[in-house]
Amino acid sequence: MSEEVIVVEGNNTLAGEVRVSGAKNSALKLIAASLLGRGKTILHNVPLISDIDVMIEVLRRLGATVTRDGHSLVVDTASVDKWETPYELVSKMRASISVLGPLVGRFGHARVAMPGGCQIGARKIDMHMVGLEALGVEFDIDHGFLEARTPNGLHGAHVVLDFPSVGATENLLMASVVAEGTTIIENAAREPEIVDLANMLNEMGANIVGAGESLIEVVGVPSESLHPCEHTTVGDRIEAGTFLAGAALTGGPLRVVGVDPSYLRMAIMKLEAMVCEIESGPDSVTISRTLPLRSTEIQTLPHPGFPTDLQAQFMLLAALADGVSVITENVFENRFMFAAELIRMGADITIEDHHALVRGVQTLQGADVSSTDLRAGAALVLAGIVAEGQTRVHNIAHIDRGYEDYVGKLSSLGVNVSRVVLDESAL
């Protein structure tokens, strides 16, 4: 029995320039949307991560041909003739539920394995179903599968989401673009990845107005009028925010390239409140720090609020800041699991319900820690950079789901980090 881990020797160094990859949370949905194009869609700036590999396999199981050349994908969906996604793929990655909307849009039928919970929360799909039912979709649950059909076709509707769910907004967009009439999505998710998806759908011939706002209007077009397109994925704001947090820890300076700074407005505001110096360019953010980190208050909220996907990285900053920080998690109920690992390294954190009280300490100590989810894993590697001695991060498959060559990029910035296979005797 062996395990691959990430080993970090604390050297307090992270500086230089790094280019972020394409956004994981966008590219996954763009691949799903290609089902509506009935031909060869070309996607650029697609990250080399394991979640993308899973989504590619989902498309192949449906009958698509997918080829990759570096960061570009050619997704040919002309021969897609199936509408069922198997459990073993959905169980690996919940985002594969995003084929539900385009399959219903293309075939009027979908059979998708029900996703379970995940490490950081239940993330139920009720809102997906309620929204699609308003468009004329009927659902049955059969032996763990969600059966969707449209006996009378798809029609426009006014849908009000209980919560600005990204996944529900995306599935509604991909189904409503071919619904007869006009669909209004109220309380829609406003994330940049929603805008990216809408832009691609419009390039395919859809008629979507208002993406990025809380009210989106979709005028349906005939499904046969949608066509393949060529599209470039936006830069990954969460990867960018992760590197910015790392540079805030060490002082930088670091220039992060390949992301629109407006996607990170709230995170940048918090970094400035913690006395980091920020300069923004058209597609870059430069950060440095000379004064001690200052404590702050953070509440995670849907975009444009503070992103839950950066909460762990900023909890790490708070753990080494002067004073007491309060972090409130409003999006995922289990996202504070990361705190227990940081406490193993010497952090002083008290959890009360969905609030974390973080009292800054002078130093962290290297330790064996475990990734509890994708973002927590990335943050634990950053913690190792400023900790005394060696840190070994386990369960790194979580990190590989969303960060392309994380160790390689950190190494290029002066971090003493490597991937090591431990044999059974070393575990």
GROMACS .gro file of C-alpha atoms in nm:
model
  427
    1MET     CA    1   0.000   0.000   0.000
    2SER     CA    2   0.142   0.339  -0.096
    3GLU     CA    3   0.014   0.695  -0.096
    4GLU     CA    4   0.123   1.006  -0.283
    5VAL     CA    5   0.151   1.314  -0.063
    6ILE     CA    6   0.266   1.672  -0.105
    7VAL     CA    7   0.567   1.754   0.110
    8VAL     CA    8   0.641   2.119   0.195
    9GLU     CA    9   0.954   2.242   0.372
   10GLY     CA   10   0.873   2.576   0.533
   11ASN     CA   11   1.088   2.847   0.371
   12ASN     CA   12   0.851   3.148   0.376
   13THR     CA   13   0.908   3.208   0.005
   14LEU     CA   14   0.642   3.263  -0.260
   15ALA     CA   15   0.721   3.536  -0.511
   16GLY     CA   16   0.746   3.598  -0.885
   17GLU     CA   17   0.481   3.558  -1.156
   18VAL     CA   18   0.228   3.281  -1.214
   19ARG     CA   19  -0.036   3.228  -1.482
   20VAL     CA   20  -0.365   3.077  -1.373
   21SER     CA   21  -0.539   2.808  -1.575
   22GLY     CA   22  -0.889   2.821  -1.719
   23ALA     CA   23  -1.170   2.816  -1.464
   24LYS     CA   24  -1.262   2.464  -1.356
   25ASN     CA   25  -1.616   2.567  -1.265
   26SER     CA   26  -1.665   2.718  -1.609
   27ALA     CA   27  -1.494   2.461  -1.830
   28LEU     CA   28  -1.697   2.174  -1.685
   29LYS     CA   29  -2.025   2.342  -1.783
   30LEU     CA   30  -1.896   2.452  -2.124
   31ILE     CA   31  -1.819   2.088  -2.203
   32ALA     CA   32  -2.174   1.995  -2.099
   33ALA     CA   33  -2.318   2.279  -2.310
   34SER     CA   34  -2.145   2.141  -2.621
   35LEU     CA   35  -2.416   1.872  -2.623
   36LEU     CA   36  -2.652   2.135  -2.759
   37GLY     CA   37  -2.428   2.213  -3.058
   38ARG     CA   38  -2.461   1.880  -3.247
   39GLY     CA   39  -2.113   1.897  -3.397
   40LYS     CA   40  -1.751   1.998  -3.327
   41THR     CA   41  -1.718   2.258  -3.055
   42ILE     CA   42  -1.365   2.378  -2.978
   43LEU     CA   43  -1.286   2.491  -2.624
   44HIS     CA   44  -0.962   2.666  -2.534
   45ASN     CA   45  -0.795   2.734  -2.198
   46VAL     CA   46  -0.931   2.410  -2.049
   47PRO     CA   47  -0.735   2.315  -1.735
   48LEU     CA   48  -0.550   1.983  -1.707
   49ILE     CA   49  -0.724   1.855  -1.393
   50SER     CA   50  -0.898   1.533  -1.293
   51ASP     CA   51  -1.250   1.683  -1.282
   52ILE     CA   52  -1.221   1.768  -1.651
   53ASP     CA   53  -1.114   1.409  -1.722
   54VAL     CA   54  -1.434   1.288  -1.555
   55MET     CA   55  -1.654   1.522  -1.757
   56ILE     CA   56  -1.482   1.414  -2.078
   57GLU     CA   57  -1.563   1.054  -1.987
   58VAL     CA   58  -1.927   1.149  -1.923
   59LEU     CA   59  -1.950   1.295  -2.275
   60ARG     CA   60  -1.782   0.990  -2.426
   61ARG     CA   61  -2.030   0.757  -2.252
   62LEU     CA   62  -2.307   0.960  -2.416
   63GLY     CA   63  -2.151   0.896  -2.757
   64ALA     CA   64  -1.940   1.208  -2.811
   65THR     CA   65  -1.587   1.209  -2.950
   66VAL     CA   66  -1.350   1.419  -2.740
   67THR     CA   67  -0.987   1.492  -2.826
   68ARG     CA   68  -0.744   1.708  -2.633
   69ASP     CA   69  -0.444   1.904  -2.758
   70GLY     CA   70  -0.283   2.069  -2.458
   71HIS     CA   71  -0.534   2.314  -2.316
   72SER     CA   72  -0.774   2.284  -2.610
   73LEU     CA   73  -1.056   2.035  -2.646
   74VAL     CA   74  -1.247   1.934  -2.956
   75VAL     CA   75  -1.586   1.800  -2.847
   76ASP     CA   76  -1.782   1.642  -3.133
   77THR     CA   77  -2.136   1.573  -3.016
   78ALA     CA   78  -2.285   1.494  -3.357
   79SER     CA   79  -2.304   1.122  -3.279
   80VAL     CA   80  -2.441   1.152  -2.925
   81ASP     CA   81  -2.729   0.905  -2.905
   82LYS     CA   82  -2.758   0.831  -2.534
   83TRP     CA   83  -2.902   1.033  -2.249
   84GLU     CA   84  -2.793   0.835  -1.942
   85THR     CA   85  -2.497   0.914  -1.715
   86PRO     CA   86  -2.368   0.626  -1.501
   87TYR     CA   87  -2.341   0.639  -1.123
   88GLU     CA   88  -1.967   0.571  -1.110
   89LEU     CA   89  -1.899   0.900  -1.291
   90VAL     CA   90  -2.158   1.115  -1.113
   91SER     CA   91  -2.033   0.982  -0.779
   92LYS     CA   92  -1.681   1.101  -0.868
   93MET     CA   93  -1.794   1.452  -0.951
   94ARG     CA   94  -2.125   1.617  -0.870
   95ALA     CA   95  -2.081   1.868  -1.154
   96SER     CA   96  -2.173   1.592  -1.400
   97ILE     CA   97  -2.536   1.667  -1.302
   98SER     CA   98  -2.493   1.968  -1.534
   99VAL     CA   99  -2.558   1.745  -1.837
  100LEU     CA  100  -2.921   1.724  -1.721
  101GLY     CA  101  -3.022   2.057  -1.878
  102PRO     CA  102  -2.859   2.009  -2.218
  103LEU     CA  103  -2.977   1.646  -2.250
  104VAL     CA  104  -3.335   1.752  -2.180
  105GLY     CA  105  -3.290   2.039  -2.425
  106ARG     CA  106  -3.156   1.815  -2.700
  107PHE     CA  107  -3.351   1.492  -2.653
  108GLY     CA  108  -3.642   1.586  -2.429
  109HIS     CA  109  -3.521   1.303  -2.208
  110ALA     CA  110  -3.242   1.241  -1.958
  111ARG     CA  111  -3.152   0.969  -1.709
  112VAL     CA  112  -2.890   1.093  -1.466
  113ALA     CA  113  -2.760   0.915  -1.158
  114MET     CA  114  -2.859   1.103  -0.843
  115PRO     CA  115  -2.558   1.274  -0.689
  116GLY     CA  116  -2.496   1.208  -0.322
  117GLY     CA  117  -2.368   1.460  -0.072
  118CYS     CA  118  -2.011   1.584  -0.073
  119GLN     CA  119  -1.747   1.654   0.185
  120ILE     CA  120  -1.850   2.015   0.238
  121GLY     CA  121  -2.229   1.994   0.231
  122ALA     CA  122  -2.544   1.827   0.104
  123ARG     CA  123  -2.593   2.045  -0.207
  124LYS     CA  124  -2.936   1.908  -0.292
  125ILE     CA  125  -3.066   1.930  -0.645
  126ASP     CA  126  -3.422   2.028  -0.550
  127MET     CA  127  -3.385   2.371  -0.709
  128HIS     CA  128  -3.268   2.216  -1.038
  129MET     CA  129  -3.581   2.001  -1.044
  130VAL     CA  130  -3.830   2.273  -0.941
  131GLY     CA  131  -3.692   2.510  -1.203
  132LEU     CA  132  -3.696   2.253  -1.481
  133GLU     CA  133  -4.047   2.140  -1.385
  134ALA     CA  134  -4.163   2.496  -1.450
  135LEU     CA  135  -4.026   2.454  -1.805
  136GLY     CA  136  -4.233   2.139  -1.858
  137VAL     CA  137  -3.994   1.867  -1.739
  138GLU     CA  138  -4.145   1.572  -1.550
  139PHE     CA  139  -3.928   1.375  -1.307
  140ASP     CA  140  -3.928   1.027  -1.163
  141ILE     CA  141  -3.671   0.873  -0.932
  142ASP     CA  142  -3.596   0.515  -1.033
  143HIS     CA  143  -3.342   0.303  -0.842
  144GLY     CA  144  -3.113   0.597  -0.770
  145PHE     CA  145  -3.155   0.759  -1.111
  146LEU     CA  146  -3.331   1.083  -1.194
  147GLU     CA  147  -3.554   1.027  -1.498
  148ALA     CA  148  -3.648   1.344  -1.682
  149ARG     CA  149  -3.883   1.372  -1.978
  150THR     CA  150  -4.079   1.645  -2.155
  151PRO     CA  151  -4.402   1.488  -2.284
  152ASN     CA  152  -4.531   1.823  -2.407
  153GLY     CA  153  -4.198   1.983  -2.496
  154LEU     CA  154  -4.016   2.264  -2.318
  155HIS     CA  155  -4.188   2.599  -2.271
  156GLY     CA  156  -4.080   2.931  -2.126
  157ALA     CA  157  -4.163   3.017  -1.767
  158HIS     CA  158  -4.092   3.264  -1.487
  159VAL     CA  159  -3.869   3.082  -1.240
  160VAL     CA  160  -3.774   3.228  -0.902
  161LEU     CA  161  -3.488   3.043  -0.731
  162ASP     CA  162  -3.498   3.009  -0.351
  163PHE     CA  163  -3.123   3.066  -0.347
  164PRO     CA  164  -2.889   3.189  -0.626
  165SER     CA  165  -2.767   2.836  -0.697
  166VAL     CA  166  -2.495   2.819  -0.961
  167GLY     CA  167  -2.582   2.465  -1.070
  168ALA     CA  168  -2.954   2.529  -1.091
  169THR     CA  169  -2.900   2.850  -1.288
  170GLU     CA  170  -2.672   2.665  -1.533
  171ASN     CA  171  -2.913   2.375  -1.589
  172LEU     CA  172  -3.200   2.619  -1.639
  173LEU     CA  173  -2.999   2.819  -1.891
  174MET     CA  174  -2.903   2.510  -2.092
  175ALA     CA  175  -3.262   2.383  -2.107
  176SER     CA  176  -3.442   2.714  -2.156
  177VAL     CA  177  -3.236   2.821  -2.459
  178VAL     CA  178  -3.442   2.573  -2.665
  179ALA     CA  179  -3.775   2.616  -2.481
  180GLU     CA  180  -4.065   2.767  -2.672
  181GLY     CA  181  -4.120   3.125  -2.562
  182THR     CA  182  -3.941   3.339  -2.303
  183THR     CA  183  -3.796   3.224  -1.971
  184ILE     CA  184  -3.718   3.459  -1.684
  185ILE     CA  185  -3.477   3.333  -1.417
  186GLU     CA  186  -3.511   3.547  -1.103
  187ASN     CA  187  -3.258   3.538  -0.818
  188ALA     CA  188  -3.015   3.379  -1.063
  189ALA     CA  189  -2.654   3.309  -0.969
  190ARG     CA  190  -2.425   3.596  -1.077
  191GLU     CA  191  -2.086   3.425  -1.085
  192PRO     CA  192  -1.844   3.503  -1.372
  193GLU     CA  193  -1.872   3.138  -1.475
  194ILE     CA  194  -2.245   3.193  -1.542
  195VAL     CA  195  -2.153   3.480  -1.774
  196ASP     CA  196  -1.898   3.260  -1.951
  197LEU     CA  197  -2.157   2.988  -2.008
  198ALA     CA  198  -2.415   3.236  -2.136
  199ASN     CA  199  -2.159   3.390  -2.371
  200MET     CA  200  -2.083   3.049  -2.519
  201LEU     CA  201  -2.452   2.961  -2.555
  202ASN     CA  202  -2.509   3.293  -2.734
  203GLU     CA  203  -2.217   3.213  -2.965
  204MET     CA  204  -2.400   2.886  -3.042
  205GLY     CA  205  -2.711   3.081  -3.146
  206ALA     CA  206  -2.899   3.119  -2.816
  207ASN     CA  207  -3.064   3.442  -2.704
  208ILE     CA  208  -2.970   3.517  -2.342
  209VAL     CA  209  -2.973   3.865  -2.186
  210GLY     CA  210  -2.875   3.962  -1.832
  211ALA     CA  211  -2.622   3.693  -1.736
  212GLY     CA  212  -2.421   3.821  -1.441
  213GLU     CA  213  -2.730   3.995  -1.301
  214SER     CA  214  -2.993   3.850  -1.071
  215LEU     CA  215  -3.255   3.856  -1.351
  216ILE     CA  216  -3.180   3.664  -1.670
  217GLU     CA  217  -3.406   3.658  -1.974
  218VAL     CA  218  -3.386   3.374  -2.226
  219VAL     CA  219  -3.578   3.380  -2.553
  220GLY     CA  220  -3.597   3.022  -2.676
  221VAL     CA  221  -3.479   2.921  -3.022
  222PRO     CA  222  -3.543   2.597  -3.214
  223SER     CA  223  -3.294   2.332  -3.096
  224GLU     CA  224  -3.182   2.261  -3.452
  225SER     CA  225  -3.074   2.625  -3.489
  226LEU     CA  226  -2.803   2.588  -3.224
  227HIS     CA  227  -2.462   2.515  -3.372
  228PRO     CA  228  -2.107   2.437  -3.252
  229CYS     CA  229  -1.871   2.723  -3.173
  230GLU     CA  230  -1.515   2.803  -3.068
  231HIS     CA  231  -1.482   2.949  -2.719
  232THR     CA  232  -1.207   3.036  -2.468
  233THR     CA  233  -1.267   2.964  -2.099
  234VAL     CA  234  -1.224   3.253  -1.856
  235GLY     CA  235  -0.937   3.245  -1.607
  236ASP     CA  236  -0.986   3.069  -1.275
  237ARG     CA  237  -1.057   3.333  -1.009
  238ILE     CA  238  -1.032   3.078  -0.725
  239GLU     CA  239  -0.690   2.957  -0.835
  240ALA     CA  240  -0.586   3.322  -0.863
  241GLY     CA  241  -0.720   3.395  -0.516
  242THR     CA  242  -0.532   3.095  -0.377
  243PHE     CA  243  -0.199   3.224  -0.509
  244LEU     CA  244  -0.278   3.576  -0.385
  245ALA     CA  245  -0.341   3.433  -0.037
  246GLY     CA  246  -0.008   3.250  -0.055
  247ALA     CA  247   0.174   3.571  -0.141
  248ALA     CA  248  -0.011   3.756   0.136
  249LEU     CA  249   0.131   3.496   0.378
  250THR     CA  250   0.492   3.543   0.270
  251GLY     CA  251   0.486   3.907   0.158
  252GLY     CA  252   0.541   3.840  -0.212
  253PRO     CA  253   0.569   4.025  -0.436
  254LEU     CA  254   0.363   3.811  -0.672
  255ARG     CA  255   0.200   3.890  -1.005
  256VAL     CA  256  -0.094   3.665  -1.093
  257VAL     CA  257  -0.173   3.669  -1.465
  258GLY     CA  258  -0.469   3.541  -1.666
  259VAL     CA  259  -0.767   3.655  -1.459
  260ASP     CA  260  -1.001   3.955  -1.466
  261PRO     CA  261  -0.945   4.141  -1.134
  262SER     CA  262  -1.313   4.234  -1.120
  263TYR     CA  263  -1.389   3.865  -1.054
  264LEU     CA  264  -1.195   3.899  -0.727
  265ARG     CA  265  -1.324   4.234  -0.606
  266MET     CA  266  -1.436   4.118  -0.261
  267ALA     CA  267  -1.124   3.906  -0.201
  268ILE     CA  268  -0.902   4.198  -0.302
  269MET     CA  269  -1.091   4.427  -0.062
  270LYS     CA  270  -1.023   4.182   0.223
  271LEU     CA  271  -0.655   4.151   0.129
  272GLU     CA  272  -0.625   4.529   0.139
  273ALA     CA  273  -0.801   4.533   0.478
  274MET     CA  274  -0.535   4.288   0.598
  275VAL     CA  275  -0.274   4.552   0.485
  276CYS     CA  276  -0.165   4.392   0.159
  277GLU     CA  277  -0.077   4.622  -0.130
  278ILE     CA  278  -0.262   4.543  -0.453
  279GLU     CA  279  -0.215   4.664  -0.810
  280SER     CA  280  -0.458   4.550  -1.078
  281GLY     CA  281  -0.407   4.537  -1.453
  282PRO     CA  282  -0.649   4.433  -1.731
  283ASP     CA  283  -0.582   4.062  -1.671
  284SER     CA  284  -0.348   4.057  -1.371
  285VAL     CA  285  -0.323   4.127  -1.000
  286THR     CA  286   0.005   4.208  -0.820
  287ILE     CA  287   0.028   4.172  -0.443
  288SER     CA  288   0.292   4.251  -0.182
  289ARG     CA  289   0.298   4.303   0.194
  290THR     CA  290   0.551   4.464   0.430
  291LEU     CA  291   0.343   4.519   0.747
  292PRO     CA  292   0.209   4.242   0.975
  293LEU     CA  293  -0.121   4.086   0.865
  294ARG     CA  294  -0.421   4.248   1.030
  295SER     CA  295  -0.728   4.059   1.152
  296THR     CA  296  -1.056   4.094   0.964
  297GLU     CA  297  -1.417   3.976   0.940
  298ILE     CA  298  -1.536   3.762   0.650
  299GLN     CA  299  -1.881   3.635   0.555
  300THR     CA  300  -1.909   3.395   0.263
  301LEU     CA  301  -2.194   3.473   0.028
  302PRO     CA  302  -2.290   3.402  -0.334
  303HIS     CA  303  -2.113   3.623  -0.590
  304PRO     CA  304  -2.048   3.916  -0.575
  305GLY     CA  305  -2.002   3.839  -0.205
  306PHE     CA  306  -1.692   3.674  -0.061
  307PRO     CA  307  -1.650   3.330  -0.227
  308THR     CA  308  -1.684   3.023  -0.009
  309ASP     CA  309  -1.410   2.865  -0.224
  310LEU     CA  310  -1.158   3.112  -0.075
  311GLN     CA  311  -1.270   3.076   0.286
  312ALA     CA  312  -1.005   2.818   0.385
  313GLN     CA  313  -0.722   3.021   0.230
  314PHE     CA  314  -0.831   3.333   0.421
  315MET     CA  315  -0.879   3.138   0.745
  316LEU     CA  316  -0.511   3.053   0.710
  317LEU     CA  317  -0.426   3.424   0.673
  318ALA     CA  318  -0.640   3.503   0.978
  319ALA     CA  319  -0.459   3.232   1.176
  320LEU     CA  320  -0.134   3.431   1.143
  321ALA     CA  321  -0.280   3.783   1.163
  322ASP     CA  322  -0.255   4.022   1.456
  323GLY     CA  323  -0.576   4.013   1.658
  324VAL     CA  324  -0.898   3.814   1.636
  325SER     CA  325  -1.081   3.744   1.310
  326VAL     CA  326  -1.438   3.622   1.272
  327ILE     CA  327  -1.526   3.408   0.969
  328THR     CA  328  -1.889   3.323   0.897
  329GLU     CA  329  -1.968   3.042   0.651
  330ASN     CA  330  -2.310   3.094   0.494
  331VAL     CA  331  -2.288   2.864   0.190
  332PHE     CA  332  -2.166   2.515   0.291
  333GLU     CA  333  -2.241   2.369   0.631
  334ASN     CA  334  -1.930   2.150   0.664
  335ARG     CA  335  -1.664   2.378   0.527
  336PHE     CA  336  -1.500   2.434   0.867
  337MET     CA  337  -1.361   2.078   0.867
  338PHE     CA  338  -1.040   2.243   0.748
  339ALA     CA  339  -1.003   2.421   1.082
  340ALA     CA  340  -0.922   2.095   1.264
  341GLU     CA  341  -0.624   2.037   1.033
  342LEU     CA  342  -0.498   2.392   1.081
  343ILE     CA  343  -0.531   2.350   1.459
  344ARG     CA  344  -0.298   2.048   1.427
  345MET     CA  345  -0.040   2.294   1.297
  346GLY     CA  346  -0.082   2.527   1.595
  347ALA     CA  347  -0.364   2.759   1.492
  348ASP     CA  348  -0.602   2.892   1.757
  349ILE     CA  349  -0.953   2.850   1.614
  350THR     CA  350  -1.287   2.805   1.790
  351ILE     CA  351  -1.590   2.692   1.590
  352GLU     CA  352  -1.939   2.790   1.699
  353ASP     CA  353  -2.209   2.678   1.458
  354HIS     CA  354  -2.127   2.852   1.128
  355HIS     CA  355  -1.886   3.102   1.285
  356ALA     CA  356  -1.511   3.059   1.333
  357LEU     CA  357  -1.325   3.270   1.589
  358VAL     CA  358  -0.961   3.284   1.476
  359ARG     CA  359  -0.703   3.422   1.718
  360GLY     CA  360  -0.378   3.501   1.540
  361VAL     CA  361  -0.064   3.312   1.648
  362GLN     CA  362   0.302   3.390   1.581
  363THR     CA  363   0.396   3.066   1.404
  364LEU     CA  364   0.261   2.737   1.271
  365GLN     CA  365   0.439   2.403   1.303
  366GLY     CA  366   0.478   2.153   1.023
  367ALA     CA  367   0.268   1.839   1.064
  368ASP     CA  368   0.094   1.556   0.881
  369VAL     CA  369  -0.243   1.693   0.771
  370SER     CA  370  -0.520   1.576   0.543
  371SER     CA  371  -0.710   1.752   0.264
  372THR     CA  372  -1.076   1.755   0.362
  373ASP     CA  373  -1.182   1.908   0.031
  374LEU     CA  374  -1.032   2.071  -0.278
  375ARG     CA  375  -0.975   2.423  -0.139
  376ALA     CA  376  -0.873   2.305   0.208
  377GLY     CA  377  -0.603   2.091   0.051
  378ALA     CA  378  -0.462   2.385  -0.142
  379ALA     CA  379  -0.466   2.598   0.175
  380LEU     CA  380  -0.282   2.331   0.378
  381VAL     CA  381   0.000   2.332   0.123
  382LEU     CA  382   0.021   2.712   0.164
  383ALA     CA  383   0.030   2.667   0.542
  384GLY     CA  384   0.334   2.444   0.502
  385ILE     CA  385   0.522   2.727   0.330
  386VAL     CA  386   0.520   2.940   0.646
  387ALA     CA  387   0.524   2.658   0.904
  388GLU     CA  388   0.834   2.555   1.096
  389GLY     CA  389   0.977   2.231   0.958
  390GLN     CA  390   0.809   1.984   0.724
  391THR     CA  391   0.440   1.951   0.639
  392ARG     CA  392   0.298   1.645   0.462
  393VAL     CA  393  -0.043   1.690   0.302
  394HIS     CA  394  -0.242   1.368   0.249
  395ASN     CA  395  -0.548   1.295   0.032
  396ILE     CA  396  -0.410   1.514  -0.245
  397ALA     CA  397  -0.654   1.374  -0.503
  398HIS     CA  398  -0.880   1.655  -0.380
  399ILE     CA  399  -0.622   1.911  -0.493
  400ASP     CA  400  -0.574   1.745  -0.833
  401ARG     CA  401  -0.947   1.787  -0.898
  402GLY     CA  402  -0.914   2.162  -0.936
  403TYR     CA  403  -0.552   2.283  -0.952
  404GLU     CA  404  -0.341   2.218  -1.260
  405ASP     CA  405   0.022   2.140  -1.169
  406TYR     CA  406  -0.015   2.307  -0.829
  407VAL     CA  407   0.321   2.177  -0.707
  408GLY     CA  408   0.497   2.282  -1.028
  409LYS     CA  409   0.356   2.635  -1.015
  410LEU     CA  410   0.446   2.675  -0.647
  411SER     CA  411   0.799   2.544  -0.714
  412SER     CA  412   0.843   2.807  -0.985
  413LEU     CA  413   0.767   3.071  -0.719
  414GLY     CA  414   1.043   2.951  -0.486
  415VAL     CA  415   0.840   2.718  -0.265
  416ASN     CA  416   1.025   2.406  -0.144
  417VAL     CA  417   0.750   2.158  -0.234
  418SER     CA  418   0.732   1.816  -0.400
  419ARG     CA  419   0.507   1.518  -0.458
  420VAL     CA  420   0.636   1.206  -0.285
  421VAL     CA  421   0.510   0.849  -0.283
  422LEU     CA  422   0.516   0.708   0.069
  423ASP     CA  423   0.535   0.333   0.106
  424GLU     CA  424   0.340   0.150   0.374
  425SER     CA  425   0.626   0.154   0.625
  426ALA     CA  426   0.646   0.534   0.611
  427LEU     CA  427   0.274   0.588   0.669
   0.00000   0.00000   0.00000
